[in-house]
mmCIF file of C-alpha atoms in Angstrom:
data_model
loop_
_atom_site.group_PDB
_atom_site.id
_atom_site.type_symbol
_atom_site.label_atom_id
_atom_site.label_comp_id
_atom_site.label_asym_id
_atom_site.label_seq_id
_atom_site.Cartn_x
_atom_site.Cartn_y
_atom_site.Cartn_z
ATOM 1 C CA UNK R 14 -19.412 -1.942 7.384
ATOM 2 C CA UNK R 15 -22.093 0.325 8.904
ATOM 3 C CA UNK R 16 -21.716 1.746 12.369
ATOM 4 C CA UNK R 17 -23.746 0.110 15.113
ATOM 5 C CA UNK R 18 -25.479 2.224 17.771
ATOM 6 C CA UNK R 19 -22.949 3.641 20.203
ATOM 7 C CA UNK R 20 -19.959 2.303 18.291
ATOM 8 C CA UNK R 21 -17.064 4.722 17.989
ATOM 9 C CA UNK R 22 -15.240 4.275 14.672
ATOM 10 C CA UNK R 23 -11.868 5.855 13.978
ATOM 11 C CA UNK R 24 -9.925 6.223 10.735
ATOM 12 C CA UNK R 25 -6.121 6.301 10.654
ATOM 13 C CA UNK R 26 -5.190 7.398 7.121
ATOM 14 C CA UNK R 27 -1.794 7.248 5.470
ATOM 15 C CA UNK R 28 0.214 6.041 2.524
ATOM 16 C CA UNK R 29 2.232 3.565 4.644
ATOM 17 C CA UNK R 30 4.982 3.330 2.023
ATOM 18 C CA UNK R 31 6.317 1.354 3.827
ATOM 19 C CA UNK R 32 4.591 0.882 7.190
ATOM 20 C CA UNK R 33 7.045 1.629 10.006
ATOM 21 C CA UNK R 34 7.322 0.826 13.685
ATOM 22 C CA UNK R 35 5.998 4.338 14.277
ATOM 23 C CA UNK R 36 2.852 3.585 12.290
ATOM 24 C CA UNK R 37 2.392 0.332 14.195
ATOM 25 C CA UNK R 38 2.695 2.190 17.487
ATOM 26 C CA UNK R 39 -0.040 4.651 16.478
ATOM 27 C CA UNK R 40 -2.243 1.788 15.249
ATOM 28 C CA UNK R 41 -1.824 -0.137 18.508
ATOM 29 C CA UNK R 42 -2.574 2.924 20.640
ATOM 30 C CA UNK R 43 -5.332 4.274 18.372
ATOM 31 C CA UNK R 44 -7.136 0.948 18.492
ATOM 32 C CA UNK R 45 -7.549 1.417 22.253
ATOM 33 C CA UNK R 46 -9.418 4.685 21.756
ATOM 34 C CA UNK R 47 -12.196 3.429 19.502
ATOM 35 C CA UNK R 48 -14.421 0.397 19.126
ATOM 36 C CA UNK R 49 -13.242 -0.074 15.564
ATOM 37 C CA UNK R 50 -10.170 1.420 13.852
ATOM 38 C CA UNK R 51 -10.043 1.530 10.081
ATOM 39 C CA UNK R 52 -6.605 1.948 8.575
ATOM 40 C CA UNK R 53 -7.152 3.895 5.358
ATOM 41 C CA UNK R 54 -4.320 3.187 2.940
ATOM 42 C CA UNK R 55 -4.403 6.014 0.440
ATOM 43 C CA UNK R 56 -2.830 6.803 -2.871
ATOM 44 C CA UNK R 57 -0.616 9.876 -2.877
ATOM 45 C CA UNK R 58 1.426 9.962 -6.079
ATOM 46 C CA UNK R 59 3.192 13.150 -4.937
ATOM 47 C CA UNK R 60 5.003 10.973 -2.389
ATOM 48 C CA UNK R 61 6.580 8.872 -5.177
ATOM 49 C CA UNK R 62 5.507 5.514 -3.736
ATOM 50 C CA UNK R 63 7.861 2.536 -3.785
ATOM 51 C CA UNK R 64 4.964 0.064 -3.433
ATOM 52 C CA UNK R 65 1.645 -0.169 -5.241
ATOM 53 C CA UNK R 66 -1.572 0.432 -3.274
ATOM 54 C CA UNK R 67 -2.318 -3.317 -3.212
ATOM 55 C CA UNK R 68 1.196 -4.085 -1.955
ATOM 56 C CA UNK R 69 0.881 -1.470 0.802
ATOM 57 C CA UNK R 70 -2.525 -2.793 1.849
ATOM 58 C CA UNK R 71 -1.117 -6.343 2.063
ATOM 59 C CA UNK R 72 1.872 -5.058 4.043
ATOM 60 C CA UNK R 73 -0.361 -3.202 6.519
ATOM 61 C CA UNK R 74 -2.680 -6.235 6.842
ATOM 62 C CA UNK R 75 0.321 -8.422 7.682
ATOM 63 C CA UNK R 76 1.700 -5.963 10.241
ATOM 64 C CA UNK R 77 -1.705 -5.452 11.911
ATOM 65 C CA UNK R 78 -2.202 -9.242 12.102
ATOM 66 C CA UNK R 79 1.126 -9.448 13.940
ATOM 67 C CA UNK R 80 -0.183 -6.917 16.482
ATOM 68 C CA UNK R 81 -3.122 -9.205 17.219
ATOM 69 C CA UNK R 82 -5.733 -6.461 17.145
ATOM 70 C CA UNK R 83 -9.219 -7.734 16.414
ATOM 71 C CA UNK R 84 -10.857 -4.300 16.104
ATOM 72 C CA UNK R 85 -8.706 -3.071 13.214
ATOM 73 C CA UNK R 86 -9.501 -3.345 9.518
ATOM 74 C CA UNK R 87 -7.598 -2.123 6.507
ATOM 75 C CA UNK R 88 -9.285 -0.375 3.570
ATOM 76 C CA UNK R 89 -7.713 1.204 0.507
ATOM 77 C CA UNK R 90 -9.067 4.540 -0.648
ATOM 78 C CA UNK R 91 -8.406 7.237 -3.208
ATOM 79 C CA UNK R 92 -10.718 10.063 -2.190
ATOM 80 C CA UNK R 93 -10.996 13.093 0.034
ATOM 81 C CA UNK R 94 -10.286 11.924 3.596
ATOM 82 C CA UNK R 95 -13.486 13.362 5.022
ATOM 83 C CA UNK R 96 -15.612 11.655 2.346
ATOM 84 C CA UNK R 97 -13.868 8.361 3.140
ATOM 85 C CA UNK R 98 -14.369 8.867 6.885
ATOM 86 C CA UNK R 99 -18.060 9.667 6.369
ATOM 87 C CA UNK R 100 -18.527 6.553 4.228
ATOM 88 C CA UNK R 101 -16.927 4.441 6.991
ATOM 89 C CA UNK R 102 -19.197 5.986 9.648
ATOM 90 C CA UNK R 103 -16.200 7.391 11.499
ATOM 91 C CA UNK R 104 -16.458 10.003 14.227
ATOM 92 C CA UNK R 105 -12.692 10.235 14.783
ATOM 93 C CA UNK R 106 -9.615 10.742 12.601
ATOM 94 C CA UNK R 107 -6.428 9.459 14.250
ATOM 95 C CA UNK R 108 -3.207 11.175 13.282
ATOM 96 C CA UNK R 109 0.328 10.548 14.519
ATOM 97 C CA UNK R 110 2.726 13.372 15.326
ATOM 98 C CA UNK R 111 6.505 13.178 15.402
ATOM 99 C CA UNK R 112 7.759 16.735 15.506
ATOM 100 C CA UNK R 113 6.773 20.393 15.396
ATOM 101 C CA UNK R 114 6.771 20.342 11.603
ATOM 102 C CA UNK R 115 4.180 17.539 11.694
ATOM 103 C CA UNK R 116 2.039 19.559 14.081
ATOM 104 C CA UNK R 117 1.941 22.616 11.835
ATOM 105 C CA UNK R 118 0.813 20.559 8.826
ATOM 106 C CA UNK R 119 -1.623 18.415 10.823
ATOM 107 C CA UNK R 120 -3.107 21.444 12.589
ATOM 108 C CA UNK R 121 -3.879 23.041 9.239
ATOM 109 C CA UNK R 122 -5.360 19.796 7.910
ATOM 110 C CA UNK R 123 -7.510 19.331 11.032
ATOM 111 C CA UNK R 124 -8.868 22.858 10.582
ATOM 112 C CA UNK R 125 -9.740 22.223 6.947
ATOM 113 C CA UNK R 126 -11.300 18.853 7.782
ATOM 114 C CA UNK R 127 -13.388 20.494 10.515
ATOM 115 C CA UNK R 128 -14.710 22.937 7.906
ATOM 116 C CA UNK R 129 -15.702 19.972 5.740
ATOM 117 C CA UNK R 130 -17.357 18.005 8.574
ATOM 118 C CA UNK R 131 -17.444 19.402 12.102
ATOM 119 C CA UNK R 132 -18.903 16.117 13.352
ATOM 120 C CA UNK R 133 -15.634 14.240 12.884
ATOM 121 C CA UNK R 134 -12.953 14.995 15.479
ATOM 122 C CA UNK R 135 -9.209 14.730 14.847
ATOM 123 C CA UNK R 136 -7.191 13.103 17.607
ATOM 124 C CA UNK R 137 -3.413 13.493 17.631
ATOM 125 C CA UNK R 138 -1.172 10.828 19.135
ATOM 126 C CA UNK R 139 2.441 11.591 19.793
ATOM 127 C CA UNK R 140 4.732 8.864 18.554
ATOM 128 C CA UNK R 141 6.715 7.055 21.222
ATOM 129 C CA UNK R 142 9.907 9.012 21.897
ATOM 130 C CA UNK R 143 12.080 6.199 20.513
ATOM 131 C CA UNK R 144 10.047 6.181 17.272
ATOM 132 C CA UNK R 145 9.697 9.927 16.638
ATOM 133 C CA UNK R 146 12.450 10.284 14.043
ATOM 134 C CA UNK R 147 11.085 7.466 11.865
ATOM 135 C CA UNK R 148 9.551 8.499 8.536
ATOM 136 C CA UNK R 149 8.775 6.236 5.580
ATOM 137 C CA UNK R 150 10.591 8.608 3.239
ATOM 138 C CA UNK R 151 13.774 8.387 5.328
ATOM 139 C CA UNK R 152 13.468 4.608 5.658
ATOM 140 C CA UNK R 153 13.405 4.278 1.859
ATOM 141 C CA UNK R 154 16.344 6.672 1.478
ATOM 142 C CA UNK R 155 18.436 4.816 4.055
ATOM 143 C CA UNK R 156 17.682 1.492 2.372
ATOM 144 C CA UNK R 157 18.457 2.852 -1.111
ATOM 145 C CA UNK R 158 21.898 3.866 0.091
ATOM 146 C CA UNK R 159 22.587 0.513 1.736
ATOM 147 C CA UNK R 160 21.850 1.458 5.318
ATOM 148 C CA UNK R 161 20.269 -0.837 7.876
ATOM 149 C CA UNK R 162 16.538 -0.112 8.309
ATOM 150 C CA UNK R 163 15.970 -2.890 10.859
ATOM 151 C CA UNK R 164 15.488 -0.462 13.770
ATOM 152 C CA UNK R 165 12.665 1.316 11.922
ATOM 153 C CA UNK R 166 10.532 -1.446 10.392
ATOM 154 C CA UNK R 167 9.644 -5.062 11.058
ATOM 155 C CA UNK R 168 11.821 -7.812 9.596
ATOM 156 C CA UNK R 169 9.116 -8.618 7.022
ATOM 157 C CA UNK R 170 8.869 -4.983 5.882
ATOM 158 C CA UNK R 171 12.673 -4.729 5.748
ATOM 159 C CA UNK R 172 12.720 -7.763 3.471
ATOM 160 C CA UNK R 173 9.982 -6.266 1.267
ATOM 161 C CA UNK R 174 11.953 -3.031 0.901
ATOM 162 C CA UNK R 175 15.226 -4.842 0.122
ATOM 163 C CA UNK R 176 13.569 -7.050 -2.500
ATOM 164 C CA UNK R 177 12.013 -3.975 -4.123
ATOM 165 C CA UNK R 178 15.353 -2.164 -4.208
ATOM 166 C CA UNK R 179 16.994 -5.190 -5.856
ATOM 167 C CA UNK R 180 14.257 -5.335 -8.509
ATOM 168 C CA UNK R 181 14.682 -1.634 -9.245
ATOM 169 C CA UNK R 182 18.241 -2.322 -10.201
ATOM 170 C CA UNK R 183 19.606 1.148 -9.618
ATOM 171 C CA UNK R 184 19.759 3.762 -6.943
ATOM 172 C CA UNK R 185 16.859 6.206 -6.758
ATOM 173 C CA UNK R 186 14.909 4.691 -9.659
ATOM 174 C CA UNK R 187 11.547 4.327 -7.960
#
């Protein structure tokens, strides 16, 4: 969808495997900063995804619908982030931060992205204090070992993860 005059478009990229309460917090807050927020669900095979890109897109669509945000859309992509952002007409990249380790990585990425397109700003949002320890990788690990992931994801996402673990049939086989 092309940008209209004066419209500020933001992109919040991620693998969302699975989408967590932390992601939802950043989406909710990021949507307040722009006229339109595009959630870019990307493929990152180095993260050993539990869910396919289509499953993750559907999961994010369902979670965003539950937030009731009418200025958020979800788009899958498998390209360089800055190329994706340019194609979407974005002027802002929204990134969530949890800890110092996140900042170091994100700072480096923001610098590289600025070299690729200085016209697109990166905005960092700190996760809510209660949500800072949540990471998709840890959610999957906790679930694989039989732990309760309810505090970290919605009930629907918890159910998706538990069904996937049952279909895998054995620990760590995803």
